[in-house]
Amino acid sequence: MSYSDFKTLDRAINDLNLILEESHSLFSQVIPVKPSQRLQEALEETLELATNISTEKARSELIITPILLEVRRMFPGKIGYFSGNSFNVDESKGLTGVCDFILTASENQLLITAPVMAVVEAKDNDIKLGLGQCAAEMVAAQVFNDRKGQSKTIYGVVSTGTLWKFLMLEAEILKIDRTEYFITQLEQILGILAEPFRGLSN
């Protein structure tokens, strides 16, 4: 059993003993972040290309990756970025497998080190199909951090590249924002992605 076996949110909630809370305004207080010229130019080149190719791999490489790297540039030398890495935390609970993207509050780029702050699950077309897997990866991140004595709120994202849905895990409470953000709301997307790292800028 692995992250990919959590094919529904219901399974993740039941198997991992989570309590679900849905909110219309989970990230309403987040400060939007204006994209850099670099990111704007990159997306001008790749957005249409990725949607025309319309595969999960193309959307991950051409849309999601540039946005995550933009967040990394906001906090120079303070965020670890991992793509397609194994993240085996607890085999007995099915918390093993590969995560599409992991962001850590650590400059270490050779190994995933605590605290893991956010996991991003890429999906080709259907956001809902990624919620269970993302929730399982968030629980794994929580367990990973706890073992290192660094308990943190975990942020999660399921994205098609053009559509973004955000989650938050605090203890056993899994909070899901009912709002889905379109790529045209890039400032809000960047603001939410940056939120778990804001303390690092001090």
PDB file of C-alpha atoms in Angstrom:
ATOM      1  CA  MET A   1       0.000   0.000   0.000  1.00  0.00           C
ATOM      2  CA  SER A   2       1.237   3.494  -0.844  1.00  0.00           C
ATOM      3  CA  TYR A   3       0.029   7.086  -1.233  1.00  0.00           C
ATOM      4  CA  SER A   4      -1.472   6.265  -4.611  1.00  0.00           C
ATOM      5  CA  ASP A   5      -3.766   3.699  -2.964  1.00  0.00           C
ATOM      6  CA  PHE A   6      -5.618   6.508  -1.200  1.00  0.00           C
ATOM      7  CA  LYS A   7      -7.813   7.026  -4.239  1.00  0.00           C
ATOM      8  CA  THR A   8     -10.584   8.856  -2.381  1.00  0.00           C
ATOM      9  CA  LEU A   9     -10.667  11.470   0.334  1.00  0.00           C
ATOM     10  CA  ASP A  10     -13.064   9.261   2.287  1.00  0.00           C
ATOM     11  CA  ARG A  11     -10.490   6.472   2.476  1.00  0.00           C
ATOM     12  CA  ALA A  12      -7.777   8.825   3.698  1.00  0.00           C
ATOM     13  CA  ILE A  13     -10.099  10.274   6.358  1.00  0.00           C
ATOM     14  CA  ASN A  14     -11.140   6.843   7.617  1.00  0.00           C
ATOM     15  CA  ASP A  15      -7.825   4.982   7.383  1.00  0.00           C
ATOM     16  CA  LEU A  16      -5.734   7.792   8.855  1.00  0.00           C
ATOM     17  CA  ASN A  17      -8.231   8.853  11.559  1.00  0.00           C
ATOM     18  CA  LEU A  18      -8.627  12.404  10.346  1.00  0.00           C
ATOM     19  CA  ILE A  19     -11.395  14.896  11.062  1.00  0.00           C
ATOM     20  CA  LEU A  20     -12.522  16.838   8.004  1.00  0.00           C
ATOM     21  CA  GLU A  21     -13.370  20.525   8.093  1.00  0.00           C
ATOM     22  CA  GLU A  22     -14.430  22.418   4.984  1.00  0.00           C
ATOM     23  CA  SER A  23     -14.184  26.173   4.757  1.00  0.00           C
ATOM     24  CA  HIS A  24     -15.150  28.875   2.287  1.00  0.00           C
ATOM     25  CA  SER A  25     -12.541  31.253   3.654  1.00  0.00           C
ATOM     26  CA  LEU A  26      -9.604  29.173   4.849  1.00  0.00           C
ATOM     27  CA  PHE A  27      -7.044  31.431   3.188  1.00  0.00           C
ATOM     28  CA  SER A  28      -9.017  34.654   2.957  1.00  0.00           C
ATOM     29  CA  GLN A  29      -6.515  36.513   5.173  1.00  0.00           C
ATOM     30  CA  VAL A  30      -3.475  35.525   3.102  1.00  0.00           C
ATOM     31  CA  ILE A  31      -1.607  38.416   1.499  1.00  0.00           C
ATOM     32  CA  PRO A  32      -1.482  38.093  -2.322  1.00  0.00           C
ATOM     33  CA  VAL A  33       1.957  38.091  -3.909  1.00  0.00           C
ATOM     34  CA  LYS A  34       2.610  39.771  -7.229  1.00  0.00           C
ATOM     35  CA  PRO A  35       4.433  37.419  -9.630  1.00  0.00           C
ATOM     36  CA  SER A  36       7.856  38.441 -10.815  1.00  0.00           C
ATOM     37  CA  GLN A  37       8.494  39.423 -14.398  1.00  0.00           C
ATOM     38  CA  ARG A  38      10.476  36.205 -14.699  1.00  0.00           C
ATOM     39  CA  LEU A  39       7.481  34.051 -13.772  1.00  0.00           C
ATOM     40  CA  GLN A  40       5.073  36.038 -15.927  1.00  0.00           C
ATOM     41  CA  GLU A  41       7.300  35.610 -18.961  1.00  0.00           C
ATOM     42  CA  ALA A  42       7.758  31.909 -18.255  1.00  0.00           C
ATOM     43  CA  LEU A  43       4.016  31.287 -18.039  1.00  0.00           C
ATOM     44  CA  GLU A  44       3.346  33.360 -21.129  1.00  0.00           C
ATOM     45  CA  GLU A  45       5.553  30.883 -22.963  1.00  0.00           C
ATOM     46  CA  THR A  46       4.466  27.641 -21.306  1.00  0.00           C
ATOM     47  CA  LEU A  47       0.828  27.952 -20.198  1.00  0.00           C
ATOM     48  CA  GLU A  48      -0.784  27.476 -23.592  1.00  0.00           C
ATOM     49  CA  LEU A  49       1.766  24.827 -24.513  1.00  0.00           C
ATOM     50  CA  ALA A  50       1.046  22.807 -21.358  1.00  0.00           C
ATOM     51  CA  THR A  51      -2.730  22.987 -21.781  1.00  0.00           C
ATOM     52  CA  ASN A  52      -2.457  21.958 -25.421  1.00  0.00           C
ATOM     53  CA  ILE A  53      -0.228  18.982 -24.593  1.00  0.00           C
ATOM     54  CA  SER A  54      -2.652  18.317 -21.713  1.00  0.00           C
ATOM     55  CA  THR A  55      -0.718  15.634 -19.879  1.00  0.00           C
ATOM     56  CA  GLU A  56       0.031  15.555 -16.168  1.00  0.00           C
ATOM     57  CA  LYS A  57       3.757  15.604 -16.888  1.00  0.00           C
ATOM     58  CA  ALA A  58       3.537  18.670 -19.130  1.00  0.00           C
ATOM     59  CA  ARG A  59       1.398  20.576 -16.638  1.00  0.00           C
ATOM     60  CA  SER A  60       3.790  19.669 -13.818  1.00  0.00           C
ATOM     61  CA  GLU A  61       6.896  20.741 -15.702  1.00  0.00           C
ATOM     62  CA  LEU A  62       5.566  23.788 -17.514  1.00  0.00           C
ATOM     63  CA  ILE A  63       3.145  25.345 -15.023  1.00  0.00           C
ATOM     64  CA  ILE A  64       3.483  23.948 -11.503  1.00  0.00           C
ATOM     65  CA  THR A  65       7.286  23.834 -11.373  1.00  0.00           C
ATOM     66  CA  PRO A  66       7.830  27.490 -12.401  1.00  0.00           C
ATOM     67  CA  ILE A  67       5.303  28.607  -9.759  1.00  0.00           C
ATOM     68  CA  LEU A  68       6.938  26.554  -6.991  1.00  0.00           C
ATOM     69  CA  LEU A  69      10.378  27.827  -7.970  1.00  0.00           C
ATOM     70  CA  GLU A  70       9.024  31.355  -7.727  1.00  0.00           C
ATOM     71  CA  VAL A  71       8.108  30.663  -4.090  1.00  0.00           C
ATOM     72  CA  ARG A  72      11.586  29.266  -3.506  1.00  0.00           C
ATOM     73  CA  ARG A  73      13.116  32.479  -4.869  1.00  0.00           C
ATOM     74  CA  MET A  74      11.084  34.518  -2.382  1.00  0.00           C
ATOM     75  CA  PHE A  75      13.109  32.966   0.446  1.00  0.00           C
ATOM     76  CA  PRO A  76      16.653  32.585  -0.945  1.00  0.00           C
ATOM     77  CA  GLY A  77      18.587  29.708   0.572  1.00  0.00           C
ATOM     78  CA  LYS A  78      15.778  28.797   2.968  1.00  0.00           C
ATOM     79  CA  ILE A  79      13.490  26.431   1.060  1.00  0.00           C
ATOM     80  CA  GLY A  80      14.254  22.917  -0.115  1.00  0.00           C
ATOM     81  CA  TYR A  81      12.462  21.883  -3.314  1.00  0.00           C
ATOM     82  CA  PHE A  82      11.994  18.223  -4.240  1.00  0.00           C
ATOM     83  CA  SER A  83      10.281  16.738  -7.279  1.00  0.00           C
ATOM     84  CA  GLY A  84       9.420  13.067  -7.743  1.00  0.00           C
ATOM     85  CA  ASN A  85      11.289  11.927  -4.638  1.00  0.00           C
ATOM     86  CA  SER A  86      10.490   8.844  -2.573  1.00  0.00           C
ATOM     87  CA  PHE A  87       9.068   9.745   0.821  1.00  0.00           C
ATOM     88  CA  ASN A  88       8.777   6.524   2.797  1.00  0.00           C
ATOM     89  CA  VAL A  89       7.597   7.336   6.319  1.00  0.00           C
ATOM     90  CA  ASP A  90       5.406   4.537   7.708  1.00  0.00           C
ATOM     91  CA  GLU A  91       4.807   1.411   5.645  1.00  0.00           C
ATOM     92  CA  SER A  92       2.280   0.022   8.152  1.00  0.00           C
ATOM     93  CA  LYS A  93      -0.050   2.931   7.417  1.00  0.00           C
ATOM     94  CA  GLY A  94       0.588   3.033   3.681  1.00  0.00           C
ATOM     95  CA  LEU A  95       2.598   6.228   3.996  1.00  0.00           C
ATOM     96  CA  THR A  96       5.141   5.313   1.362  1.00  0.00           C
ATOM     97  CA  GLY A  97       5.780   6.152  -2.253  1.00  0.00           C
ATOM     98  CA  VAL A  98       6.711   9.086  -4.416  1.00  0.00           C
ATOM     99  CA  CYS A  99       5.475  12.639  -3.887  1.00  0.00           C
ATOM    100  CA  ASP A 100       5.132  14.888  -6.911  1.00  0.00           C
ATOM    101  CA  PHE A 101       6.539  17.909  -5.056  1.00  0.00           C
ATOM    102  CA  ILE A 102       7.754  18.582  -1.515  1.00  0.00           C
ATOM    103  CA  LEU A 103       8.764  21.946  -0.061  1.00  0.00           C
ATOM    104  CA  THR A 104      10.785  22.068   3.160  1.00  0.00           C
ATOM    105  CA  ALA A 105      11.847  24.892   5.459  1.00  0.00           C
ATOM    106  CA  SER A 106      15.454  23.852   5.051  1.00  0.00           C
ATOM    107  CA  GLU A 107      18.245  24.825   2.695  1.00  0.00           C
ATOM    108  CA  ASN A 108      19.286  21.172   2.465  1.00  0.00           C
ATOM    109  CA  GLN A 109      18.803  20.079  -1.142  1.00  0.00           C
ATOM    110  CA  LEU A 110      20.461  16.668  -1.063  1.00  0.00           C
ATOM    111  CA  LEU A 111      18.047  15.014   1.365  1.00  0.00           C
ATOM    112  CA  ILE A 112      14.495  15.714   2.480  1.00  0.00           C
ATOM    113  CA  THR A 113      14.910  17.102   5.989  1.00  0.00           C
ATOM    114  CA  ALA A 114      12.427  18.379   8.553  1.00  0.00           C
ATOM    115  CA  PRO A 115      10.400  20.432   8.643  1.00  0.00           C
ATOM    116  CA  VAL A 116       8.437  19.454   5.567  1.00  0.00           C
ATOM    117  CA  MET A 117       5.996  22.324   5.068  1.00  0.00           C
ATOM    118  CA  ALA A 118       4.013  21.574   1.920  1.00  0.00           C
ATOM    119  CA  VAL A 119       3.241  18.753  -0.487  1.00  0.00           C
ATOM    120  CA  VAL A 120       1.871  19.275  -3.968  1.00  0.00           C
ATOM    121  CA  GLU A 121       0.001  16.611  -5.906  1.00  0.00           C
ATOM    122  CA  ALA A 122      -0.340  17.097  -9.648  1.00  0.00           C
ATOM    123  CA  LYS A 123      -3.420  15.789 -11.413  1.00  0.00           C
ATOM    124  CA  ASP A 124      -4.209  15.847 -15.100  1.00  0.00           C
ATOM    125  CA  ASN A 125      -7.901  16.718 -15.061  1.00  0.00           C
ATOM    126  CA  ASP A 126      -9.784  15.933 -11.847  1.00  0.00           C
ATOM    127  CA  ILE A 127      -8.828  17.748  -8.636  1.00  0.00           C
ATOM    128  CA  LYS A 128     -11.000  15.462  -6.498  1.00  0.00           C
ATOM    129  CA  LEU A 129      -9.015  12.396  -7.544  1.00  0.00           C
ATOM    130  CA  GLY A 130      -5.924  13.853  -5.869  1.00  0.00           C
ATOM    131  CA  LEU A 131      -7.403  14.843  -2.504  1.00  0.00           C
ATOM    132  CA  GLY A 132      -7.037  11.451  -0.807  1.00  0.00           C
ATOM    133  CA  GLN A 133      -3.461  10.980  -1.958  1.00  0.00           C
ATOM    134  CA  CYS A 134      -2.533  14.528  -0.970  1.00  0.00           C
ATOM    135  CA  ALA A 135      -4.065  14.045   2.486  1.00  0.00           C
ATOM    136  CA  ALA A 136      -2.018  10.865   2.986  1.00  0.00           C
ATOM    137  CA  GLU A 137       1.162  12.671   1.960  1.00  0.00           C
ATOM    138  CA  MET A 138       0.339  15.466   4.404  1.00  0.00           C
ATOM    139  CA  VAL A 139      -0.062  12.965   7.249  1.00  0.00           C
ATOM    140  CA  ALA A 140       3.290  11.455   6.283  1.00  0.00           C
ATOM    141  CA  ALA A 141       4.872  14.909   6.418  1.00  0.00           C
ATOM    142  CA  GLN A 142       3.348  15.454   9.855  1.00  0.00           C
ATOM    143  CA  VAL A 143       4.722  12.137  11.149  1.00  0.00           C
ATOM    144  CA  PHE A 144       8.116  12.900   9.594  1.00  0.00           C
ATOM    145  CA  ASN A 145       8.275  16.299  11.283  1.00  0.00           C
ATOM    146  CA  ASP A 146       7.079  14.956  14.645  1.00  0.00           C
ATOM    147  CA  ARG A 147       9.869  12.377  14.675  1.00  0.00           C
ATOM    148  CA  LYS A 148      12.353  15.216  14.333  1.00  0.00           C
ATOM    149  CA  GLY A 149      10.661  17.256  17.046  1.00  0.00           C
ATOM    150  CA  GLN A 150       9.448  19.866  14.570  1.00  0.00           C
ATOM    151  CA  SER A 151       5.671  19.845  14.668  1.00  0.00           C
ATOM    152  CA  LYS A 152       4.330  22.218  12.044  1.00  0.00           C
ATOM    153  CA  THR A 153       1.117  22.939  10.246  1.00  0.00           C
ATOM    154  CA  ILE A 154       1.266  21.069   6.947  1.00  0.00           C
ATOM    155  CA  TYR A 155      -0.011  22.659   3.758  1.00  0.00           C
ATOM    156  CA  GLY A 156      -1.206  20.594   0.834  1.00  0.00           C
ATOM    157  CA  VAL A 157      -2.090  21.387  -2.744  1.00  0.00           C
ATOM    158  CA  VAL A 158      -3.775  19.488  -5.537  1.00  0.00           C
ATOM    159  CA  SER A 159      -3.305  21.168  -8.889  1.00  0.00           C
ATOM    160  CA  THR A 160      -3.911  20.622 -12.567  1.00  0.00           C
ATOM    161  CA  GLY A 161      -1.615  23.562 -13.221  1.00  0.00           C
ATOM    162  CA  THR A 162      -4.514  25.764 -14.270  1.00  0.00           C
ATOM    163  CA  LEU A 163      -6.646  24.928 -11.198  1.00  0.00           C
ATOM    164  CA  TRP A 164      -5.387  24.874  -7.594  1.00  0.00           C
ATOM    165  CA  LYS A 165      -7.041  23.538  -4.401  1.00  0.00           C
ATOM    166  CA  PHE A 166      -5.444  23.998  -0.976  1.00  0.00           C
ATOM    167  CA  LEU A 167      -5.545  21.968   2.242  1.00  0.00           C
ATOM    168  CA  MET A 168      -4.136  22.381   5.747  1.00  0.00           C
ATOM    169  CA  LEU A 169      -3.398  19.745   8.403  1.00  0.00           C
ATOM    170  CA  GLU A 170      -3.251  20.685  12.094  1.00  0.00           C
ATOM    171  CA  ALA A 171      -3.031  17.693  14.462  1.00  0.00           C
ATOM    172  CA  GLU A 172      -5.795  15.366  13.215  1.00  0.00           C
ATOM    173  CA  ILE A 173      -7.859  18.163  11.673  1.00  0.00           C
ATOM    174  CA  LEU A 174      -7.734  18.225   7.880  1.00  0.00           C
ATOM    175  CA  LYS A 175      -9.018  21.565   6.619  1.00  0.00           C
ATOM    176  CA  ILE A 176      -9.968  21.934   2.970  1.00  0.00           C
ATOM    177  CA  ASP A 177     -10.677  25.231   1.286  1.00  0.00           C
ATOM    178  CA  ARG A 178     -13.814  24.874  -0.817  1.00  0.00           C
ATOM    179  CA  THR A 179     -12.525  27.621  -3.079  1.00  0.00           C
ATOM    180  CA  GLU A 180     -10.646  26.499  -6.156  1.00  0.00           C
ATOM    181  CA  TYR A 181      -8.199  29.013  -7.565  1.00  0.00           C
ATOM    182  CA  PHE A 182      -7.681  29.452 -11.287  1.00  0.00           C
ATOM    183  CA  ILE A 183      -4.294  30.298 -12.772  1.00  0.00           C
ATOM    184  CA  THR A 184      -5.693  33.774 -13.495  1.00  0.00           C
ATOM    185  CA  GLN A 185      -5.670  34.237  -9.688  1.00  0.00           C
ATOM    186  CA  LEU A 186      -1.908  33.779  -9.614  1.00  0.00           C
ATOM    187  CA  GLU A 187      -1.332  36.418  -6.916  1.00  0.00           C
ATOM    188  CA  GLN A 188      -3.603  34.537  -4.504  1.00  0.00           C
ATOM    189  CA  ILE A 189      -1.994  31.198  -5.406  1.00  0.00           C
ATOM    190  CA  LEU A 190       1.494  32.566  -4.733  1.00  0.00           C
ATOM    191  CA  GLY A 191       0.336  34.133  -1.480  1.00  0.00           C
ATOM    192  CA  ILE A 192      -1.024  30.843  -0.156  1.00  0.00           C
ATOM    193  CA  LEU A 193       2.040  28.885  -1.274  1.00  0.00           C
ATOM    194  CA  ALA A 194       4.290  31.389   0.488  1.00  0.00           C
ATOM    195  CA  GLU A 195       2.247  31.428   3.696  1.00  0.00           C
ATOM    196  CA  PRO A 196       3.947  28.518   5.521  1.00  0.00           C
ATOM    197  CA  PHE A 197       7.368  30.083   4.937  1.00  0.00           C
ATOM    198  CA  ARG A 198       6.696  33.696   5.893  1.00  0.00           C
ATOM    199  CA  GLY A 199       8.457  33.373   9.228  1.00  0.00           C
ATOM    200  CA  LEU A 200      11.668  32.428   7.420  1.00  0.00           C
ATOM    201  CA  SER A 201      12.105  35.947   6.051  1.00  0.00           C
ATOM    202  CA  ASN A 202      12.753  37.354   9.515  1.00  0.00           C
TER     203      ASN A 202
END
